[in-house]
Amino acid sequence: MDAHVPRYPRDWYDIECRVCPRLSAFLDEVKDEKPEYFCRPVPPFGDPQARLLIVGLAPGKHGANATGRPFTGDFSGKLLFQTLYKFGYASASESIATDDGLMLHDCRISNAVKCLPPQNKPVGSEENNCNHFIAAELAEPGLKVILTLGMLAHRAVIRSKGEKQSRYKFAHNTVHTLEDGAVMVNSYHCSRYNIQTRRLTRTMFHQVFETVALELEGAA
């Protein structure tokens, strides 16, 4: 494993994973175009003993897929890291590269799908193939709150718990208590589209983190 890739438990993440033929072929294609890009499954980032796990969709082509860190180098990371800094989870308000010294406290960021998908759209089999990684992270005893960014992440968390999707309707800034007692908070994804169309505003995103803070306080 490369020196800059955090040594998380192997059941959380496998840098050598090539289970999904379409994703593996696409990573090879992008690597040929951009040899300097990471172009492998992207590891989680943050505190291994975090109480808060943030689950995104998948690496962006010129963001996490390039840098090797979730939400780093792409538009969606701007609001996320600014917010993490504001609420005390991040040591800086900007995530630039894996060697920028940024650290997360009591928070970890992961993706429902670890590899870059074409058109940013994984298919169902790819979501299923990757789900055991999220399931392993969610099984950590110290984890208290799961923040899902978007419907795909919401769906991945419920699938990893073996529960019925129909029991939990995705809605922005909504709290769900799962059967095993885990707390899941929903948010619209902090994507360029959602921000530019104002489906998600800075105020709305901050309100989600206020909800997260209340849930963590209640779980302490």
JSON list of N, CA and C in Angstrom, two decimals, residues 107-144:
[
{"chain": "A", "resi": 107, "resn": "CYS", "atom": "N", "xyz": [-14.60, 12.48, 13.27]},
{"chain": "A", "resi": 107, "resn": "CYS", "atom": "CA", "xyz": [-15.36, 12.44, 12.02]},
{"chain": "A", "resi": 107, "resn": "CYS", "atom": "C", "xyz": [-14.55, 11.68, 10.97]},
{"chain": "A", "resi": 108, "resn": "ARG", "atom": "N", "xyz": [-15.26, 10.92, 10.16]},
{"chain": "A", "resi": 108, "resn": "ARG", "atom": "CA", "xyz": [-14.62, 10.23, 9.05]},
{"chain": "A", "resi": 108, "resn": "ARG", "atom": "C", "xyz": [-15.52, 10.33, 7.83]},
{"chain": "A", "resi": 109, "resn": "ILE", "atom": "N", "xyz": [-14.91, 10.43, 6.65]},
{"chain": "A", "resi": 109, "resn": "ILE", "atom": "CA", "xyz": [-15.66, 10.53, 5.40]},
{"chain": "A", "resi": 109, "resn": "ILE", "atom": "C", "xyz": [-15.38, 9.29, 4.58]},
{"chain": "A", "resi": 110, "resn": "SER", "atom": "N", "xyz": [-16.44, 8.70, 4.06]},
{"chain": "A", "resi": 110, "resn": "SER", "atom": "CA", "xyz": [-16.31, 7.52, 3.21]},
{"chain": "A", "resi": 110, "resn": "SER", "atom": "C", "xyz": [-17.30, 7.66, 2.05]},
{"chain": "A", "resi": 111, "resn": "ASN", "atom": "N", "xyz": [-17.22, 6.74, 1.10]},
{"chain": "A", "resi": 111, "resn": "ASN", "atom": "CA", "xyz": [-18.14, 6.74, -0.02]},
{"chain": "A", "resi": 111, "resn": "ASN", "atom": "C", "xyz": [-18.85, 5.41, -0.13]},
{"chain": "A", "resi": 112, "resn": "ALA", "atom": "N", "xyz": [-20.10, 5.45, -0.59]},
{"chain": "A", "resi": 112, "resn": "ALA", "atom": "CA", "xyz": [-20.87, 4.23, -0.79]},
{"chain": "A", "resi": 112, "resn": "ALA", "atom": "C", "xyz": [-20.23, 3.35, -1.85]},
{"chain": "A", "resi": 113, "resn": "VAL", "atom": "N", "xyz": [-19.67, 3.96, -2.87]},
{"chain": "A", "resi": 113, "resn": "VAL", "atom": "CA", "xyz": [-18.94, 3.26, -3.94]},
{"chain": "A", "resi": 113, "resn": "VAL", "atom": "C", "xyz": [-17.54, 3.84, -3.96]},
{"chain": "A", "resi": 114, "resn": "LYS", "atom": "N", "xyz": [-16.52, 2.99, -3.87]},
{"chain": "A", "resi": 114, "resn": "LYS", "atom": "CA", "xyz": [-15.15, 3.45, -3.69]},
{"chain": "A", "resi": 114, "resn": "LYS", "atom": "C", "xyz": [-14.46, 3.86, -4.98]},
{"chain": "A", "resi": 115, "resn": "CYS", "atom": "N", "xyz": [-14.97, 3.41, -6.14]},
{"chain": "A", "resi": 115, "resn": "CYS", "atom": "CA", "xyz": [-14.31, 3.69, -7.41]},
{"chain": "A", "resi": 115, "resn": "CYS", "atom": "C", "xyz": [-15.12, 4.68, -8.25]},
{"chain": "A", "resi": 116, "resn": "LEU", "atom": "N", "xyz": [-14.42, 5.44, -9.06]},
{"chain": "A", "resi": 116, "resn": "LEU", "atom": "CA", "xyz": [-15.06, 6.38, -9.98]},
{"chain": "A", "resi": 116, "resn": "LEU", "atom": "C", "xyz": [-15.96, 5.65, -10.97]},
{"chain": "A", "resi": 117, "resn": "PRO", "atom": "N", "xyz": [-17.25, 6.01, -11.03]},
{"chain": "A", "resi": 117, "resn": "PRO", "atom": "CA", "xyz": [-18.14, 5.40, -12.02]},
{"chain": "A", "resi": 117, "resn": "PRO", "atom": "C", "xyz": [-18.31, 6.32, -13.24]},
{"chain": "A", "resi": 118, "resn": "PRO", "atom": "N", "xyz": [-18.48, 5.76, -14.43]},
{"chain": "A", "resi": 118, "resn": "PRO", "atom": "CA", "xyz": [-18.77, 6.59, -15.60]},
{"chain": "A", "resi": 118, "resn": "PRO", "atom": "C", "xyz": [-20.01, 7.45, -15.36]},
{"chain": "A", "resi": 119, "resn": "GLN", "atom": "N", "xyz": [-19.93, 8.71, -15.79]},
{"chain": "A", "resi": 119, "resn": "GLN", "atom": "CA", "xyz": [-21.02, 9.68, -15.63]},
{"chain": "A", "resi": 119, "resn": "GLN", "atom": "C", "xyz": [-21.46, 9.83, -14.16]},
{"chain": "A", "resi": 120, "resn": "ASN", "atom": "N", "xyz": [-20.57, 9.46, -13.22]},
{"chain": "A", "resi": 120, "resn": "ASN", "atom": "CA", "xyz": [-20.88, 9.56, -11.79]},
{"chain": "A", "resi": 120, "resn": "ASN", "atom": "C", "xyz": [-22.10, 8.73, -11.39]},
{"chain": "A", "resi": 121, "resn": "LYS", "atom": "N", "xyz": [-22.37, 7.65, -12.14]},
{"chain": "A", "resi": 121, "resn": "LYS", "atom": "CA", "xyz": [-23.56, 6.85, -11.88]},
{"chain": "A", "resi": 121, "resn": "LYS", "atom": "C", "xyz": [-23.20, 5.37, -11.78]},
{"chain": "A", "resi": 122, "resn": "PRO", "atom": "N", "xyz": [-22.99, 4.87, -10.57]},
{"chain": "A", "resi": 122, "resn": "PRO", "atom": "CA", "xyz": [-22.79, 3.43, -10.41]},
{"chain": "A", "resi": 122, "resn": "PRO", "atom": "C", "xyz": [-24.08, 2.68, -10.70]},
{"chain": "A", "resi": 123, "resn": "VAL", "atom": "N", "xyz": [-23.96, 1.46, -11.16]},
{"chain": "A", "resi": 123, "resn": "VAL", "atom": "CA", "xyz": [-25.14, 0.62, -11.38]},
{"chain": "A", "resi": 123, "resn": "VAL", "atom": "C", "xyz": [-25.38, -0.22, -10.13]},
{"chain": "A", "resi": 124, "resn": "GLY", "atom": "N", "xyz": [-26.53, -0.87, -10.08]},
{"chain": "A", "resi": 124, "resn": "GLY", "atom": "CA", "xyz": [-26.92, -1.59, -8.88]},
{"chain": "A", "resi": 124, "resn": "GLY", "atom": "C", "xyz": [-25.93, -2.65, -8.44]},
{"chain": "A", "resi": 125, "resn": "SER", "atom": "N", "xyz": [-25.38, -3.40, -9.38]},
{"chain": "A", "resi": 125, "resn": "SER", "atom": "CA", "xyz": [-24.43, -4.45, -9.01]},
{"chain": "A", "resi": 125, "resn": "SER", "atom": "C", "xyz": [-23.18, -3.86, -8.38]},
{"chain": "A", "resi": 126, "resn": "GLU", "atom": "N", "xyz": [-22.77, -2.68, -8.83]},
{"chain": "A", "resi": 126, "resn": "GLU", "atom": "CA", "xyz": [-21.59, -2.02, -8.27]},
{"chain": "A", "resi": 126, "resn": "GLU", "atom": "C", "xyz": [-21.87, -1.53, -6.85]},
{"chain": "A", "resi": 127, "resn": "GLU", "atom": "N", "xyz": [-23.06, -0.99, -6.64]},
{"chain": "A", "resi": 127, "resn": "GLU", "atom": "CA", "xyz": [-23.44, -0.60, -5.29]},
{"chain": "A", "resi": 127, "resn": "GLU", "atom": "C", "xyz": [-23.42, -1.82, -4.36]},
{"chain": "A", "resi": 128, "resn": "ASN", "atom": "N", "xyz": [-23.96, -2.94, -4.85]},
{"chain": "A", "resi": 128, "resn": "ASN", "atom": "CA", "xyz": [-24.00, -4.16, -4.04]},
{"chain": "A", "resi": 128, "resn": "ASN", "atom": "C", "xyz": [-22.59, -4.69, -3.75]},
{"chain": "A", "resi": 129, "resn": "ASN", "atom": "N", "xyz": [-21.73, -4.70, -4.77]},
{"chain": "A", "resi": 129, "resn": "ASN", "atom": "CA", "xyz": [-20.38, -5.22, -4.60]},
{"chain": "A", "resi": 129, "resn": "ASN", "atom": "C", "xyz": [-19.58, -4.44, -3.56]},
{"chain": "A", "resi": 130, "resn": "CYS", "atom": "N", "xyz": [-19.83, -3.15, -3.46]},
{"chain": "A", "resi": 130, "resn": "CYS", "atom": "CA", "xyz": [-19.07, -2.28, -2.57]},
{"chain": "A", "resi": 130, "resn": "CYS", "atom": "C", "xyz": [-19.68, -2.18, -1.18]},
{"chain": "A", "resi": 131, "resn": "ASN", "atom": "N", "xyz": [-20.88, -2.71, -1.02]},
{"chain": "A", "resi": 131, "resn": "ASN", "atom": "CA", "xyz": [-21.62, -2.45, 0.22]},
{"chain": "A", "resi": 131, "resn": "ASN", "atom": "C", "xyz": [-20.98, -3.05, 1.46]},
{"chain": "A", "resi": 132, "resn": "HIS", "atom": "N", "xyz": [-20.24, -4.14, 1.30]},
{"chain": "A", "resi": 132, "resn": "HIS", "atom": "CA", "xyz": [-19.66, -4.77, 2.49]},
{"chain": "A", "resi": 132, "resn": "HIS", "atom": "C", "xyz": [-18.60, -3.88, 3.15]},
{"chain": "A", "resi": 133, "resn": "PHE", "atom": "N", "xyz": [-17.98, -2.97, 2.38]},
{"chain": "A", "resi": 133, "resn": "PHE", "atom": "CA", "xyz": [-17.01, -2.05, 2.97]},
{"chain": "A", "resi": 133, "resn": "PHE", "atom": "C", "xyz": [-17.71, -1.07, 3.93]},
{"chain": "A", "resi": 134, "resn": "ILE", "atom": "N", "xyz": [-18.82, -0.49, 3.49]},
{"chain": "A", "resi": 134, "resn": "ILE", "atom": "CA", "xyz": [-19.58, 0.42, 4.35]},
{"chain": "A", "resi": 134, "resn": "ILE", "atom": "C", "xyz": [-20.15, -0.35, 5.54]},
{"chain": "A", "resi": 135, "resn": "ALA", "atom": "N", "xyz": [-20.61, -1.57, 5.31]},
{"chain": "A", "resi": 135, "resn": "ALA", "atom": "CA", "xyz": [-21.16, -2.38, 6.40]},
{"chain": "A", "resi": 135, "resn": "ALA", "atom": "C", "xyz": [-20.11, -2.59, 7.49]},
{"chain": "A", "resi": 136, "resn": "ALA", "atom": "N", "xyz": [-18.87, -2.82, 7.10]},
{"chain": "A", "resi": 136, "resn": "ALA", "atom": "CA", "xyz": [-17.80, -3.02, 8.07]},
{"chain": "A", "resi": 136, "resn": "ALA", "atom": "C", "xyz": [-17.53, -1.75, 8.87]},
{"chain": "A", "resi": 137, "resn": "GLU", "atom": "N", "xyz": [-17.54, -0.60, 8.20]},
{"chain": "A", "resi": 137, "resn": "GLU", "atom": "CA", "xyz": [-17.34, 0.66, 8.92]},
{"chain": "A", "resi": 137, "resn": "GLU", "atom": "C", "xyz": [-18.47, 0.92, 9.91]},
{"chain": "A", "resi": 138, "resn": "LEU", "atom": "N", "xyz": [-19.69, 0.63, 9.47]},
{"chain": "A", "resi": 138, "resn": "LEU", "atom": "CA", "xyz": [-20.84, 0.89, 10.32]},
{"chain": "A", "resi": 138, "resn": "LEU", "atom": "C", "xyz": [-20.90, -0.03, 11.53]},
{"chain": "A", "resi": 139, "resn": "ALA", "atom": "N", "xyz": [-20.19, -1.12, 11.48]},
{"chain": "A", "resi": 139, "resn": "ALA", "atom": "CA", "xyz": [-20.19, -2.08, 12.59]},
{"chain": "A", "resi": 139, "resn": "ALA", "atom": "C", "xyz": [-19.28, -1.66, 13.73]},
{"chain": "A", "resi": 140, "resn": "GLU", "atom": "N", "xyz": [-18.49, -0.59, 13.53]},
{"chain": "A", "resi": 140, "resn": "GLU", "atom": "CA", "xyz": [-17.59, -0.15, 14.59]},
{"chain": "A", "resi": 140, "resn": "GLU", "atom": "C", "xyz": [-18.39, 0.28, 15.83]},
{"chain": "A", "resi": 141, "resn": "PRO", "atom": "N", "xyz": [-18.02, -0.19, 17.02]},
{"chain": "A", "resi": 141, "resn": "PRO", "atom": "CA", "xyz": [-18.83, 0.08, 18.22]},
{"chain": "A", "resi": 141, "resn": "PRO", "atom": "C", "xyz": [-18.88, 1.55, 18.64]},
{"chain": "A", "resi": 142, "resn": "GLY", "atom": "N", "xyz": [-17.87, 2.34, 18.30]},
{"chain": "A", "resi": 142, "resn": "GLY", "atom": "CA", "xyz": [-17.85, 3.73, 18.72]},
{"chain": "A", "resi": 142, "resn": "GLY", "atom": "C", "xyz": [-18.66, 4.67, 17.85]},
{"chain": "A", "resi": 143, "resn": "LEU", "atom": "N", "xyz": [-19.11, 4.18, 16.70]},
{"chain": "A", "resi": 143, "resn": "LEU", "atom": "CA", "xyz": [-19.85, 5.03, 15.77]},
{"chain": "A", "resi": 143, "resn": "LEU", "atom": "C", "xyz": [-21.24, 5.34, 16.31]},
{"chain": "A", "resi": 144, "resn": "LYS", "atom": "N", "xyz": [-21.63, 6.61, 16.27]},
{"chain": "A", "resi": 144, "resn": "LYS", "atom": "CA", "xyz": [-22.91, 7.02, 16.84]},
{"chain": "A", "resi": 144, "resn": "LYS", "atom": "C", "xyz": [-23.89, 7.56, 15.79]}
]
